[in-house]
Coordinates of C-alpha atoms in Angstrom, one line a residue:
X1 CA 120.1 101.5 86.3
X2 CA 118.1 98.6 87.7
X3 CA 117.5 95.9 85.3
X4 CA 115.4 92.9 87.4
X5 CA 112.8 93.6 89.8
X6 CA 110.8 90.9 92.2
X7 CA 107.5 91.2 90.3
X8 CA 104.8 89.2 92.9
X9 CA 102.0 89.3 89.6
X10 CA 101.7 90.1 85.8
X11 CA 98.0 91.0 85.0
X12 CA 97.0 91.3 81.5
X13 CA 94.1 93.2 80.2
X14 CA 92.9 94.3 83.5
X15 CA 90.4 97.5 83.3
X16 CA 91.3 99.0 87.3
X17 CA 94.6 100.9 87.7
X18 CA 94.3 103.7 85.2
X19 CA 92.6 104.4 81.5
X20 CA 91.8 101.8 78.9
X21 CA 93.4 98.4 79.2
X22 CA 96.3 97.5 80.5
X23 CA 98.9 95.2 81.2
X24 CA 99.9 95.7 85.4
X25 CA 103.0 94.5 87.1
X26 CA 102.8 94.2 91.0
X27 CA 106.2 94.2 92.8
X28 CA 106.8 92.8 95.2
X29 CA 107.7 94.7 99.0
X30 CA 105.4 96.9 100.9
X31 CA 107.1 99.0 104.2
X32 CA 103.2 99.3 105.5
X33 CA 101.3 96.9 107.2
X34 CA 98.2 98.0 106.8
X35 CA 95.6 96.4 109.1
X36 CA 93.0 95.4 106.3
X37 CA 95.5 94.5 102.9
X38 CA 94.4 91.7 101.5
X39 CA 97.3 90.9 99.8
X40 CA 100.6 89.7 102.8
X41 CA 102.6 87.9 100.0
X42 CA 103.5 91.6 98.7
X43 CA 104.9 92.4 102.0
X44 CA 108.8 91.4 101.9
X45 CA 110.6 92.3 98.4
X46 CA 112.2 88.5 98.6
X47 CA 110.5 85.5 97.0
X48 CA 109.0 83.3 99.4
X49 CA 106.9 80.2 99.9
X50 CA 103.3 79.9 100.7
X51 CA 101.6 76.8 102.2
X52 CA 97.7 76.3 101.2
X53 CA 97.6 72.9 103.6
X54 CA 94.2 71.7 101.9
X55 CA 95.3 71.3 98.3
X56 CA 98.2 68.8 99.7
X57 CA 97.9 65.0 97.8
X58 CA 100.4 63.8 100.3
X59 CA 98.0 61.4 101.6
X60 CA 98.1 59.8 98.1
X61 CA 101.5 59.2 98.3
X62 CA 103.1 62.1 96.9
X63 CA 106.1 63.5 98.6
X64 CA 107.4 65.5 95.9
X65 CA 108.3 68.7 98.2
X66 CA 109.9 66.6 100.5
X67 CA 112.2 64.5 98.2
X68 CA 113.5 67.4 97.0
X69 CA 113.6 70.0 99.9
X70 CA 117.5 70.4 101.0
X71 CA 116.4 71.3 104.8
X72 CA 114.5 68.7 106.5
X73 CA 113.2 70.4 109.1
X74 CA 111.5 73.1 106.9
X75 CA 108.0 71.3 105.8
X76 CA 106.0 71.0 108.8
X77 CA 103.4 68.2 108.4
X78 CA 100.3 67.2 110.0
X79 CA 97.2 64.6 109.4
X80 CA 99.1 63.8 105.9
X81 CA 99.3 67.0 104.7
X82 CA 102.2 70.0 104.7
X83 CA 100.8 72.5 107.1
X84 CA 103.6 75.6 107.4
X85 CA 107.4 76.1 106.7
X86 CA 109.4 76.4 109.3
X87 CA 111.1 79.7 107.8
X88 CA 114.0 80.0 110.4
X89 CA 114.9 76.2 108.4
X90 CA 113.8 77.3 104.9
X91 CA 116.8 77.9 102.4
X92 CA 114.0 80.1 100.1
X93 CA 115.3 77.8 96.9
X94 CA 111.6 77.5 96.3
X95 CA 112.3 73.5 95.0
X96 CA 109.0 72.9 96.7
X97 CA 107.0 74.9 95.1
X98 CA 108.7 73.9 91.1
X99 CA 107.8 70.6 92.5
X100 CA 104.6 70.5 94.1
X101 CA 101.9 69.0 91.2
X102 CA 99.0 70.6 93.2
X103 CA 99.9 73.9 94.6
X104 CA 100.0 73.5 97.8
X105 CA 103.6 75.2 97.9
X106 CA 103.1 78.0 96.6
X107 CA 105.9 80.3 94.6
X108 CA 105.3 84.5 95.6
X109 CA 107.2 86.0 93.3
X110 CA 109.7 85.6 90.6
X111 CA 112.6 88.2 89.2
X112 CA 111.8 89.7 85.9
X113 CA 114.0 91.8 83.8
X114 CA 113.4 94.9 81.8
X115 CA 113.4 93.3 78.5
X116 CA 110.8 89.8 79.8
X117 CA 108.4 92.9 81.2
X118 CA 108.3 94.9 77.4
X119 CA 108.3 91.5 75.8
X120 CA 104.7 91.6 77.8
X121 CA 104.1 94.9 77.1
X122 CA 104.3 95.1 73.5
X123 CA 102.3 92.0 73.0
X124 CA 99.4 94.4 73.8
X125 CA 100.2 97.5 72.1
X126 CA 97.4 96.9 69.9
X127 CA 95.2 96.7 73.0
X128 CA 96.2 100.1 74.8
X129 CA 95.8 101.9 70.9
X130 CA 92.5 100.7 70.8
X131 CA 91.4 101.5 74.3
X132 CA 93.6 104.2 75.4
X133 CA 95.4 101.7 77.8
X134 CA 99.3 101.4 78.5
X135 CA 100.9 100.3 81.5
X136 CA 100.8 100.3 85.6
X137 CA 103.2 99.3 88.1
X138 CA 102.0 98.5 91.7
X139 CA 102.4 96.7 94.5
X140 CA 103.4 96.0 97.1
X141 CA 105.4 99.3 97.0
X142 CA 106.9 100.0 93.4
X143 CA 108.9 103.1 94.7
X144 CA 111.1 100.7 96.7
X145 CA 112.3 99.7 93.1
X146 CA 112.1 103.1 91.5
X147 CA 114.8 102.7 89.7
X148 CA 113.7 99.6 87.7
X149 CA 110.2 101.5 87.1
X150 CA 112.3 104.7 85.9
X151 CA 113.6 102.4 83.3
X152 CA 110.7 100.5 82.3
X153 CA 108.4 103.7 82.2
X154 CA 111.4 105.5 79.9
X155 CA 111.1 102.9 77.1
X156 CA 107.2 103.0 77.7
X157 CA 107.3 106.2 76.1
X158 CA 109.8 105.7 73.9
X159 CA 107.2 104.1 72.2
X160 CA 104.1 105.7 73.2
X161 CA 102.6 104.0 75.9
X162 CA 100.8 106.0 78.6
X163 CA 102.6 104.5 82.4
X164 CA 101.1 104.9 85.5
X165 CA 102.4 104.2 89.0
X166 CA 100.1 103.2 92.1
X167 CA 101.9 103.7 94.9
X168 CA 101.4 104.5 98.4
X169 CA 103.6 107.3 98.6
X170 CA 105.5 106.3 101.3
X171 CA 109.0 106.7 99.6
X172 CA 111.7 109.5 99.7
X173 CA 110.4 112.4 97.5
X174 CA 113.5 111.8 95.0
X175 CA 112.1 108.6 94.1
X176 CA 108.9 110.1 92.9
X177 CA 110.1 113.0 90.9
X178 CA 112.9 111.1 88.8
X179 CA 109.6 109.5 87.5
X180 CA 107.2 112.3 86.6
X181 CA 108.7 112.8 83.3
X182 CA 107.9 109.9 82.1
X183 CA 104.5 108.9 84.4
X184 CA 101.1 110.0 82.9
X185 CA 98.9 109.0 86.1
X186 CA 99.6 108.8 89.7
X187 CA 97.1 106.7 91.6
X188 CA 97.6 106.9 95.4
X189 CA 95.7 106.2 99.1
X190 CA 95.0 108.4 101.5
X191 CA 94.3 106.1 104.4
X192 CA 93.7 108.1 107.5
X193 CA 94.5 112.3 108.3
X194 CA 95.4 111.9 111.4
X195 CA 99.1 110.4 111.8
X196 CA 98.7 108.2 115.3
X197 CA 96.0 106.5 114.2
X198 CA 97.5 106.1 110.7
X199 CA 100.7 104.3 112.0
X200 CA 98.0 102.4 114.4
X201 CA 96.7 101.0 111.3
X202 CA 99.3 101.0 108.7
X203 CA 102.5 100.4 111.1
X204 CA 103.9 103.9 109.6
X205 CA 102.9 107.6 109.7
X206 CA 101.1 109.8 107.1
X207 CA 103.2 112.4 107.1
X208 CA 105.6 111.6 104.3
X209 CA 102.8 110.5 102.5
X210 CA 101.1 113.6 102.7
X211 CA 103.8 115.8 101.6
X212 CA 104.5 113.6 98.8
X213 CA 101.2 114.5 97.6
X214 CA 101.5 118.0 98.2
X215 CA 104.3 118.4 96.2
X216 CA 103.3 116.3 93.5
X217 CA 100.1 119.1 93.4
X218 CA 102.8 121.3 92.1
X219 CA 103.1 119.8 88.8
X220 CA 101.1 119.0 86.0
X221 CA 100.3 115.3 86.3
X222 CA 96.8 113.7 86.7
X223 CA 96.3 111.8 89.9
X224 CA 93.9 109.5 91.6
X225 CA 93.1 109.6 95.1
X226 CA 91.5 106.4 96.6
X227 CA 90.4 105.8 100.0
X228 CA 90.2 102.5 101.5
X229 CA 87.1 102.6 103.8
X230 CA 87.5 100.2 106.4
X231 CA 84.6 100.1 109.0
X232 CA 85.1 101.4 112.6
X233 CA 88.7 102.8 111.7
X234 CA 88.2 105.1 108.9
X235 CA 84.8 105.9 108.0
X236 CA 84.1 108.2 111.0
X237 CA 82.7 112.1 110.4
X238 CA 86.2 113.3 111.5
X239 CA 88.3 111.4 109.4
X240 CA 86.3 112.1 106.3
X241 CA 86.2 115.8 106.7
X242 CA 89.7 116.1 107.4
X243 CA 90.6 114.2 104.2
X244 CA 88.2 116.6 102.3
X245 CA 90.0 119.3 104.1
X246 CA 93.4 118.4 102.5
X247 CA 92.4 117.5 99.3
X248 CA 90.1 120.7 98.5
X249 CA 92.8 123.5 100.1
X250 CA 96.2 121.1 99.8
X251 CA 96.3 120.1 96.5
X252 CA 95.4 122.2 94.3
X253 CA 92.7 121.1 92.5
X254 CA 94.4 118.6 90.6
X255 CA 93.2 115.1 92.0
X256 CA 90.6 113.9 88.9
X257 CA 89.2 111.6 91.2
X258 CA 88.4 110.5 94.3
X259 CA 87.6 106.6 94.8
X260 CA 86.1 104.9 98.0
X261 CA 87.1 101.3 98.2
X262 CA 84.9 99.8 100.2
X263 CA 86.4 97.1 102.6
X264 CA 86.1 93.4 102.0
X265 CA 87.4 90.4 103.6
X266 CA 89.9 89.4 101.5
X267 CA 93.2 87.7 101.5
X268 CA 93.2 85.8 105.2
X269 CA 94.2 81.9 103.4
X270 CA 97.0 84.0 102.1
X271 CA 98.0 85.0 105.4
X272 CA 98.0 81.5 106.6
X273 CA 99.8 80.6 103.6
X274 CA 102.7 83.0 105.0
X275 CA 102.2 81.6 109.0
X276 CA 100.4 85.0 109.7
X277 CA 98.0 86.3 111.4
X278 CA 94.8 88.4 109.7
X279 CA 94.8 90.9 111.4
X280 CA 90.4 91.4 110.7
X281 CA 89.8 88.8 111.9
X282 CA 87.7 89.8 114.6
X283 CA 86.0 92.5 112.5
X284 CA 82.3 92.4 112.2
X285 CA 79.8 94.5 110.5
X286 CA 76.4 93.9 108.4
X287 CA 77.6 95.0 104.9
X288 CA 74.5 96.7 103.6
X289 CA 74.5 99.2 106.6
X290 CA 78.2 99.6 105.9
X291 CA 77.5 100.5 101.9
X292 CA 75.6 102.5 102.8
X293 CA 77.7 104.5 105.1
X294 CA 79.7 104.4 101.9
X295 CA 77.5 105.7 99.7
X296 CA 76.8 108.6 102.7
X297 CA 80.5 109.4 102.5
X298 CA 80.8 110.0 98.9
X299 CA 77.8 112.3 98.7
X300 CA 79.8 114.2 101.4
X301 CA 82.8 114.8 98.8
X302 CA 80.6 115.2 95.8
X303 CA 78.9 118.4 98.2
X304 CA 82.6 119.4 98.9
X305 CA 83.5 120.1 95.2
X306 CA 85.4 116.6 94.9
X307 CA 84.7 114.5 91.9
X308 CA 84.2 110.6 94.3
X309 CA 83.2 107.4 92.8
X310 CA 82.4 104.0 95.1
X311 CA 83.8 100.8 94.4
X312 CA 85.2 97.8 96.3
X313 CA 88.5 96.7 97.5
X314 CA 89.7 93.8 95.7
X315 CA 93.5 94.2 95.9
X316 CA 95.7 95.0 98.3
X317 CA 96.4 98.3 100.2

């Protein structure tokens, strides 16, 4: 049994990750790097620091960070004003961050336990009655801590909830199927078919992922397929018929839905929060051409039998 997690974000009474409303914890640690997420704090499962240099009041004499940051070397300033940390020096106390009166050190993440997440939870009960809501955990990756899901998502139902994971489903098949019993609605990507290009992009291969879904076909469970459209490296003719290919003879008719996330540029002051690099940043393309190229490619699926619906991609990968 797991009993804490590193949860990156609580959202209450969001409407996007499954039926009704809901209350949806993202945890924090993602083994993909996926070319276009928009969300690099979820990447590594520690807590960790982020540096937004133009919300810094240094320059009217504040200092906090620095009177009480243990490692010296660690805040990297420029011009007045904390630019990076120098994370080969940073303890990760996060004292900064507690600290800082304007958020320019900002805490990702924080550990939670099973009991502060169904405090949460049953705050909203009302809310998931009313609306047929419940409860999703995301990420990041959640099935790198399937264990504390498995025990959130069996007291979930212990009192009637309806759970839901989103996950990549890149993850050991055992850490998927000690959850179906007690997960309604599986909500997954499927980023490209082919597997070179897909660890091009995502820094891992699809085939895991694609036998996940294959053998979750085999069960009774709902499940939501989303692709992330991502212009010039997924929305080609090839790509999109061999994703139609898998999902109409593969898996068994039981994917409800099909949802096209069209790309935006999202998320690149977070990477520089983190000392990264956004890696779209080069990326350019004239965004009502590219809807709709969108809009092309779910007419495609809607001729191949497959239930699609277009949206944009707000969160992460």
């Amino acid at each position: 049994m797991s009993n804490l997690a590193t949860v990156l974000n609580v959202q209450r009474f969001t409407l996007h990750d499954g039926p009704g409303i809901r209350t949806e914890f993202f945890l924090k640690g993602c083994p993909l790097r996926c070319d276009w997420c928009g969300n690099p704090e979820s990447f590594n499962r520690r807590t960790e620091v982020g540096v937004f240099h133009n919300k810094c009041i240094t320059s009217q004499h504040c200092g906090s960070c620095l009177d009480v940051c243990p490692s010296p070397n660690a805040l990297i300033f420029s011009d007045a004003s904390v630019q990076k940390v120098a994370r080969d020096q940073c303890s990760s106390c996060l004292a900064c961050a507690d600290e800082c009166p304007s958020e320019a050190i900002k805490q990702w993440g924080q550990s939670m336990s099973i009991d502060e997440c169904m405090r949460l939870i049953r705050k909203d009960k009302g809310f998931y009655q009313r609306s047929g809501g419940g409860v999703t955990v995301s990420g990041g990756e959640p099935l790198l801590q399937s264990n504390f899901v498995l025990e959130l998502f069996k007291l979930c139902k212990q009192e009637g909830i309806h759970t839901c994971v989103e996950s990549s489903f890149f993850a050991n098949w055992n850490r998927i199927e000690k959850l179906l019993p007690f997960t309604d609605l599986f909500i997954s990507d499927i980023k490209l078919m082919d597997s070179q290009r897909h660890k091009q992009h995502t820094g891992v291969d699809n085939r895991k992922i694609l036998n996940n879904l294959k053998a979750l076909s085999q069960f009774d469970k709902e499940v939501i397929l989303r692709i992330p459209v991502i212009p010039s490296i997924n929305d080609d003719d090839d790509n999109m018929e061999a994703t139609a290919d898998f999902i109409v003879n593969e898996l068994n008719g039981k994917v409800k839905t099909l949802q096209l996330l069209s790309f935006m540029r999202l998320g690149e002051e977070k990477y520089h929060s983190l000392g990264l690099t956004y890696p779209m940043k080069d990326l350019k393309f004239e965004r009502q051409t590219f809807q709709t190229r969108v809009n092309q490619i779910a007419e495609y699926f809607i001729q191949r039998g497959v239930h699609c619906t277009v949206g944009t991609k707000e969160k992460g990968d």
